[in-house]
mmCIF file of C-alpha atoms and ligand atoms in Angstrom:
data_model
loop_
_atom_site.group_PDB
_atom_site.id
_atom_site.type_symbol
_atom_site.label_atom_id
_atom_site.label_comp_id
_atom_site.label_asym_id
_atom_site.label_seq_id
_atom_site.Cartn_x
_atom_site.Cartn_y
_atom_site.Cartn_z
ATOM 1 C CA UNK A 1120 0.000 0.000 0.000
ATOM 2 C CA UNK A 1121 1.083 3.197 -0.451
ATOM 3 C CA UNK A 1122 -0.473 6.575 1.044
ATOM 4 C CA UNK A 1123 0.056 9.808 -0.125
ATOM 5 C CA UNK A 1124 0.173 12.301 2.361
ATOM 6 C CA UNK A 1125 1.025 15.983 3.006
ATOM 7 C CA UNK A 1126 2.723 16.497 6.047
ATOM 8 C CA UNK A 1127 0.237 18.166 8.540
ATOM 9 C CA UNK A 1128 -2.281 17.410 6.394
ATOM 10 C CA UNK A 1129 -5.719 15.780 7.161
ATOM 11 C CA UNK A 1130 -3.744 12.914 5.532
ATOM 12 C CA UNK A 1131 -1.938 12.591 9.195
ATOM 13 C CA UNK A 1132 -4.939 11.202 10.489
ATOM 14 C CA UNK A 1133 -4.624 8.036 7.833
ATOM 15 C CA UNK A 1134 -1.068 8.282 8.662
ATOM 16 C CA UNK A 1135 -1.973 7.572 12.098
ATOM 17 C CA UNK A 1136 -4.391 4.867 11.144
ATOM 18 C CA UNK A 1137 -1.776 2.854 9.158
ATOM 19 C CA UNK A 1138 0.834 2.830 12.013
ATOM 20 C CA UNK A 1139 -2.264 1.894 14.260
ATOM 21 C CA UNK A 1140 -2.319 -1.184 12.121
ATOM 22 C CA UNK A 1141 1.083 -1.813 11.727
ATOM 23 C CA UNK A 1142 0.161 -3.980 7.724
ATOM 24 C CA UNK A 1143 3.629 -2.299 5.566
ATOM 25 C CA UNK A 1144 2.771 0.594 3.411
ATOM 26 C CA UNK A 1145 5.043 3.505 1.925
ATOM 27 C CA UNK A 1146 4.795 6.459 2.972
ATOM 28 C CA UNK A 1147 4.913 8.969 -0.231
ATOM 29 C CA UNK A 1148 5.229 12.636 0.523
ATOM 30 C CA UNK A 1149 3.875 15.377 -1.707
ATOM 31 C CA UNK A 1150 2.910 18.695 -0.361
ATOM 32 C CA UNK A 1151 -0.132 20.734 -1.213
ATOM 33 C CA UNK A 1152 1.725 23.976 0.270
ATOM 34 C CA UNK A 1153 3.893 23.642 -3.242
ATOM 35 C CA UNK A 1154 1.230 22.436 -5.174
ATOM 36 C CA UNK A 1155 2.475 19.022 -5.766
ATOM 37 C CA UNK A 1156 -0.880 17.736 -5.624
ATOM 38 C CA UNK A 1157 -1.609 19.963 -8.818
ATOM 39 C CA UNK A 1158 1.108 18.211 -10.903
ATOM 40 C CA UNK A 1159 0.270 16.029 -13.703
ATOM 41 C CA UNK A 1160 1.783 13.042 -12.002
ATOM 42 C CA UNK A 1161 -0.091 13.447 -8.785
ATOM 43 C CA UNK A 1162 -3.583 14.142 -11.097
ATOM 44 C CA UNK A 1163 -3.315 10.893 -12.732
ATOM 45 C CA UNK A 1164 -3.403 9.080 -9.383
ATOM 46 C CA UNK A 1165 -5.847 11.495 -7.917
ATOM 47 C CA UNK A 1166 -7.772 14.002 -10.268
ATOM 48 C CA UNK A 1167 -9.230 15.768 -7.543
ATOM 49 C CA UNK A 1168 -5.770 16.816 -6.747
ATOM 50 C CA UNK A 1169 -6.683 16.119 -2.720
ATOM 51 C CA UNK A 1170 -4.839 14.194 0.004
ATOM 52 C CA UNK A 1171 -5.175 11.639 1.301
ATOM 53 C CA UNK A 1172 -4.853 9.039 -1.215
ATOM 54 C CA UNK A 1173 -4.406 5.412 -0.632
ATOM 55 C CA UNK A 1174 -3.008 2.808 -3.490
ATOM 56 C CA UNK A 1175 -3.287 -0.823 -3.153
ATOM 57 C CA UNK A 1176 -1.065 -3.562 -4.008
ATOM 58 C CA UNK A 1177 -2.638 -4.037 -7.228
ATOM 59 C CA UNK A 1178 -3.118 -0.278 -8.219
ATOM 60 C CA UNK A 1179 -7.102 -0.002 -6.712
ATOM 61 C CA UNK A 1180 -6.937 4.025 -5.919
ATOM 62 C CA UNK A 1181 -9.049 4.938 -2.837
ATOM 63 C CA UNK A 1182 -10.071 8.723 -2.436
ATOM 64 C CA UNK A 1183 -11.622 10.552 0.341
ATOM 65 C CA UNK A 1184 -10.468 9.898 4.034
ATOM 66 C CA UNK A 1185 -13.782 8.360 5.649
ATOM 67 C CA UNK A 1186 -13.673 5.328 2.577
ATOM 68 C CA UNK A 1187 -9.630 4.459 3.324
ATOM 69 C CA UNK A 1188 -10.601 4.992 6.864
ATOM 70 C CA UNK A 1189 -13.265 2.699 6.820
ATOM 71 C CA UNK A 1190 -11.802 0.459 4.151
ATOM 72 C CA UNK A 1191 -8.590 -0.197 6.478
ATOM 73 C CA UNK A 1192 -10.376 -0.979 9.317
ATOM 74 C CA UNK A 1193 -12.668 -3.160 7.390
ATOM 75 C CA UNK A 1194 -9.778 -5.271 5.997
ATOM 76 C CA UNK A 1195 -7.627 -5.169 8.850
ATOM 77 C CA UNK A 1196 -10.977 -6.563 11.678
ATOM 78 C CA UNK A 1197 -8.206 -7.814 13.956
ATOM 79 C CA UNK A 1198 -6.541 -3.621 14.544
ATOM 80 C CA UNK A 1199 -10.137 -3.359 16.397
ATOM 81 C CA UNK A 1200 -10.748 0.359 14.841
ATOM 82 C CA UNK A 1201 -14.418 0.185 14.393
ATOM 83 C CA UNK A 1202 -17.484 -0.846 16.966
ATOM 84 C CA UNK A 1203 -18.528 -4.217 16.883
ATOM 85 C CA UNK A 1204 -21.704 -3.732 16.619
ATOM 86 C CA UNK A 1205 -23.724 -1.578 13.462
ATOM 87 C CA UNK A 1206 -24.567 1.352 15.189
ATOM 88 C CA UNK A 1207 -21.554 1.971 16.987
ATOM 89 C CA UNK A 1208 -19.868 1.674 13.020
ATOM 90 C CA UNK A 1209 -22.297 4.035 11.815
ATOM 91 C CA UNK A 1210 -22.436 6.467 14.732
ATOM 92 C CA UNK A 1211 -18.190 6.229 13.933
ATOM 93 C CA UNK A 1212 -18.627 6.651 10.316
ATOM 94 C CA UNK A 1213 -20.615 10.039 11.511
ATOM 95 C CA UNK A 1214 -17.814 10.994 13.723
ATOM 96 C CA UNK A 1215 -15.786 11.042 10.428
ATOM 97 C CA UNK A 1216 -18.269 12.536 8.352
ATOM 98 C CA UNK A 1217 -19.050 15.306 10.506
ATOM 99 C CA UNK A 1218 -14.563 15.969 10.863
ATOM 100 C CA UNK A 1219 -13.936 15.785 7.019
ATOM 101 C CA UNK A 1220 -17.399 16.987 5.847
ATOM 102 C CA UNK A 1221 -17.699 19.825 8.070
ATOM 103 C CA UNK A 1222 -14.903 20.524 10.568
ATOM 104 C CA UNK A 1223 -12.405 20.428 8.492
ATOM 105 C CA UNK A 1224 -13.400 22.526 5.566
ATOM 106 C CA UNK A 1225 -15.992 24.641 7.001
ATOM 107 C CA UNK A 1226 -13.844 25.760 10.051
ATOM 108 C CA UNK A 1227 -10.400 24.910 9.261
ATOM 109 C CA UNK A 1228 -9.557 25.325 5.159
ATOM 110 C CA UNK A 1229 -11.435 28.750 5.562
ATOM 111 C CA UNK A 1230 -8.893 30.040 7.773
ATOM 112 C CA UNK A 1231 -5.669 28.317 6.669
ATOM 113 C CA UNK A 1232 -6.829 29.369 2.695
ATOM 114 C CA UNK A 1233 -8.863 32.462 3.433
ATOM 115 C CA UNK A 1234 -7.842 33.627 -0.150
ATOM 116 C CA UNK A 1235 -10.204 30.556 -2.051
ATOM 117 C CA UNK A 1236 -13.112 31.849 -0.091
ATOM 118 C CA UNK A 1237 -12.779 35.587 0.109
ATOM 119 C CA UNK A 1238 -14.307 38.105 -2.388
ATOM 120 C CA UNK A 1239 -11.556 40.129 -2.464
ATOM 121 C CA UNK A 1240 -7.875 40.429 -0.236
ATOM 122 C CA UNK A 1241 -9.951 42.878 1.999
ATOM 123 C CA UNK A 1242 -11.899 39.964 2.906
ATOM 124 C CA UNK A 1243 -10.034 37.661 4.009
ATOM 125 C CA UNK A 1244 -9.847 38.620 7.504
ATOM 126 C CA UNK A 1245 -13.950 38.444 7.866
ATOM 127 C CA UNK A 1246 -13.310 34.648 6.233
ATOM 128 C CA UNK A 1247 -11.113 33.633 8.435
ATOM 129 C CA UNK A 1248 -12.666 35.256 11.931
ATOM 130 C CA UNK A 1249 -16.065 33.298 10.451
ATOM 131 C CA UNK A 1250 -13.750 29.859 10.175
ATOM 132 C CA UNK A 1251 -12.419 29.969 13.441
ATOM 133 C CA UNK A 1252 -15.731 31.168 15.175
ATOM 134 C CA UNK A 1253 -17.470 28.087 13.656
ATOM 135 C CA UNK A 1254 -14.335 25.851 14.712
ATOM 136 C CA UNK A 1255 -14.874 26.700 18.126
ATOM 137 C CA UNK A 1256 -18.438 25.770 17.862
ATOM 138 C CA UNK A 1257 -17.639 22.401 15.942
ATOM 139 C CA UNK A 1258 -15.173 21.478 18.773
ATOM 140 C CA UNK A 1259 -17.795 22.366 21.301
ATOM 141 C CA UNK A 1260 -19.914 19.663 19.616
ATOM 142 C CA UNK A 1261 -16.923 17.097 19.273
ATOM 143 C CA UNK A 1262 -16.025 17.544 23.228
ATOM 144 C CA UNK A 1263 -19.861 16.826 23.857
ATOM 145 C CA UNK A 1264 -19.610 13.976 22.241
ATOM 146 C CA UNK A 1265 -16.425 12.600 23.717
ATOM 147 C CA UNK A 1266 -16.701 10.013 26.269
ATOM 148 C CA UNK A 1267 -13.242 9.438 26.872
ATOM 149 C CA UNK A 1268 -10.514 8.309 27.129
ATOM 150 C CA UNK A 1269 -11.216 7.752 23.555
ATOM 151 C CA UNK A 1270 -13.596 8.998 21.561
ATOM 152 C CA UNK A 1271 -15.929 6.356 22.143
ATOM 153 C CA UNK A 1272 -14.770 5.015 25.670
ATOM 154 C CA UNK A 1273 -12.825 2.742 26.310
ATOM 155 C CA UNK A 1274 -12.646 1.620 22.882
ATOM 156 C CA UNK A 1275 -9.660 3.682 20.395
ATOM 157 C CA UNK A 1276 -11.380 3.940 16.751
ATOM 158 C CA UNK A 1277 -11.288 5.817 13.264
ATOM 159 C CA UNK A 1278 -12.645 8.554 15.634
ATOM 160 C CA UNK A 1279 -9.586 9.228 17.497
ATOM 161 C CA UNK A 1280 -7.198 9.636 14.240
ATOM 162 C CA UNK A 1281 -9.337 11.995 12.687
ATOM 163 C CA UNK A 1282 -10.056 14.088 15.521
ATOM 164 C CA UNK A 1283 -6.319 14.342 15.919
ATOM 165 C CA UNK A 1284 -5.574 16.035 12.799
ATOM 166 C CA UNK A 1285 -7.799 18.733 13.943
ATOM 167 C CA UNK A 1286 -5.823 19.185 17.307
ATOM 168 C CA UNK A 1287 -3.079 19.353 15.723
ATOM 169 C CA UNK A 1288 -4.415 22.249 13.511
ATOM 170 C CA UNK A 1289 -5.816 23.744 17.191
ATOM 171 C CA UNK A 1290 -2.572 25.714 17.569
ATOM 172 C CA UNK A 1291 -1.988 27.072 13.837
ATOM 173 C CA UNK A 1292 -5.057 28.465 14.448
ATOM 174 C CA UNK A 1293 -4.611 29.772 17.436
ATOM 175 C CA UNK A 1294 -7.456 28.261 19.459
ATOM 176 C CA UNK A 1295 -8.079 26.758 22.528
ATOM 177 C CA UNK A 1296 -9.940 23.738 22.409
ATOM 178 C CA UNK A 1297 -12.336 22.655 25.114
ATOM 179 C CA UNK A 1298 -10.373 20.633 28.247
ATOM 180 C CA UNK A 1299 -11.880 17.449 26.904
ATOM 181 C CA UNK A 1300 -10.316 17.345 23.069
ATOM 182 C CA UNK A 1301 -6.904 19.274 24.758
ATOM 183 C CA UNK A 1302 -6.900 16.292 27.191
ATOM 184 C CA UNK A 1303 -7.623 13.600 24.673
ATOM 185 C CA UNK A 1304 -4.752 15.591 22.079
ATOM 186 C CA UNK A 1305 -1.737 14.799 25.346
ATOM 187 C CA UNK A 1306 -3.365 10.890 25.277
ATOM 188 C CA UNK A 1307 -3.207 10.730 21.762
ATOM 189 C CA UNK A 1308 0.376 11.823 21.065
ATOM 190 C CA UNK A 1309 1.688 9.454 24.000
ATOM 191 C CA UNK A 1310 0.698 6.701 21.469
ATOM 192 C CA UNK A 1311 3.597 5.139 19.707
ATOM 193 C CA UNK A 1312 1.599 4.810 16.240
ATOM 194 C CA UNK A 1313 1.089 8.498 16.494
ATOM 195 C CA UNK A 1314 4.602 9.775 17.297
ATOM 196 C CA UNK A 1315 5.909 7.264 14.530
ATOM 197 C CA UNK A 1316 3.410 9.267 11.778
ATOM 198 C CA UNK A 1317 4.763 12.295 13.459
ATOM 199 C CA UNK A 1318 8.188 11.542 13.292
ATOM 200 C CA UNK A 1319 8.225 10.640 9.108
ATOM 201 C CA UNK A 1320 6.347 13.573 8.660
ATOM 202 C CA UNK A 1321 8.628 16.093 10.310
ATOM 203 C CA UNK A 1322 11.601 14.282 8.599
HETATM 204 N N1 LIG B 108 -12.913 15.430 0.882
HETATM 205 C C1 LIG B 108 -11.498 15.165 0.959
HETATM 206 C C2 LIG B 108 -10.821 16.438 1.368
HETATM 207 C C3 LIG B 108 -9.344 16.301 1.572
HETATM 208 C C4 LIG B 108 -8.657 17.660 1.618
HETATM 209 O O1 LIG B 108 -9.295 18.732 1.519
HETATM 210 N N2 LIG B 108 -7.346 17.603 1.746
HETATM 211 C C5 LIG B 108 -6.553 18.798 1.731
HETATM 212 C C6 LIG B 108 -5.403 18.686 2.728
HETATM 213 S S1 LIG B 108 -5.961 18.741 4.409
HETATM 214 C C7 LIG B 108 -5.944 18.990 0.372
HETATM 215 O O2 LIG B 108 -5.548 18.018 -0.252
HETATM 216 N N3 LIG B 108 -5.860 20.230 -0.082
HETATM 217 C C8 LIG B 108 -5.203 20.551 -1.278
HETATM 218 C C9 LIG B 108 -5.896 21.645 -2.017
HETATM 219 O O3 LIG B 108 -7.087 21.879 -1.718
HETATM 220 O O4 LIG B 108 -5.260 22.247 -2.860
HETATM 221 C C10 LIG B 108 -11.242 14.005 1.931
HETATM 222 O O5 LIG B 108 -12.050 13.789 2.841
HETATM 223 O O6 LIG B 108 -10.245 13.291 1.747
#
């Protein structure tokens, strides 16, 4: 397998999920701060020009991070990432919705690229004041829904590596999250599998 990732990235949270698993994989950086992902080569493995993007063995491309969430959990059952039972895997599969279909770009990409969303350079600031107010909110919602000391108890999921990459993003944009999320951010990078993804992607 190989993921493409951008260090810092929403990718990290895959990251995270294949050193959770421990199956090999490569590791193959690109950076959408260059505009890698906009090159021809990286457009003919993704043409939505997005990471992350997983490849399999024999060349099956998987896009969007809740699918190669969900499909490495569902082919590696025995890494324990998902509920047992259906609910619990859809009520996860909501977690990850909600992070990538909402958090993420409605709170975060607005204030990290202000400039896609603006009208005009004099509106920037208004874009990103509106991205961080509605990431505070979002996290509010996340730290309701945290039950600790994983997402879902006692029980470490898909949940956990997503809502990761978004502490992670807590301090570039200067916010404080909630006690629960900061507290569950100090447990989650005391995990080996996440200081390993750390460590290649600072490299
Ligand atoms: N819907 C996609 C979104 C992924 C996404 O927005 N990734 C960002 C990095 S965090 C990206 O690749 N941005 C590059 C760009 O927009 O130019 C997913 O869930 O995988």
């Amino acid at each position: 397998m190989k993921l493409f990732y951008s260090p810092g990235a929403c990718s990290l949270g895959i990251h995270v999920v294949l050193e959770e698993i421990g199956a090999p994989f490569t590791a193959q950086r690109i950076s959408t701060r260059d505009g890698s992902n906009l090159k021809p080569d990286y457009l003919a493995v993704n043409p939505k020009a997005k990471v992350p993007t997983l490849v399999l063995g024999d060349g099956t491309v998987i896009t969007e991070y809740p699918s190669i969430a969900m499909y490495l959990a569902r082919s590696n059952p025995t890494a324990g990432l998902l509920p047992e039972d259906l609910l619990g895997e859809i009520d996860c599969l909501s977690v990850l919705d909600y992070i990538t279909g909402t958090v993420h770009p409605m709170g975060f990409t607005r204030q990290f690229r202000a400039a896609r969303f603006a009208k005009d350079a004099a509106d920037e600031a208004r874009v990103i004041a509106d991205g961080k107010a509605a990431a505070e909110s979002y996290l509010q919602v996340l730290a309701a829904g945290l039950r600790g000391p994983w997402y879902f108890g006692a029980q470490y999921t898909l949940a956990d590596s997503a809502l990761f990459f978004i502490e992670q993003w807590c301090g570039r944009a200067q916010i404080t999250p909630p006690p629960a999320i900061s507290d569950h951010h100090r447990r989650m990078l005391a995990r080996p599998a996440v200081q390993r993804a750390l460590a290649t992607e600072s490299a």
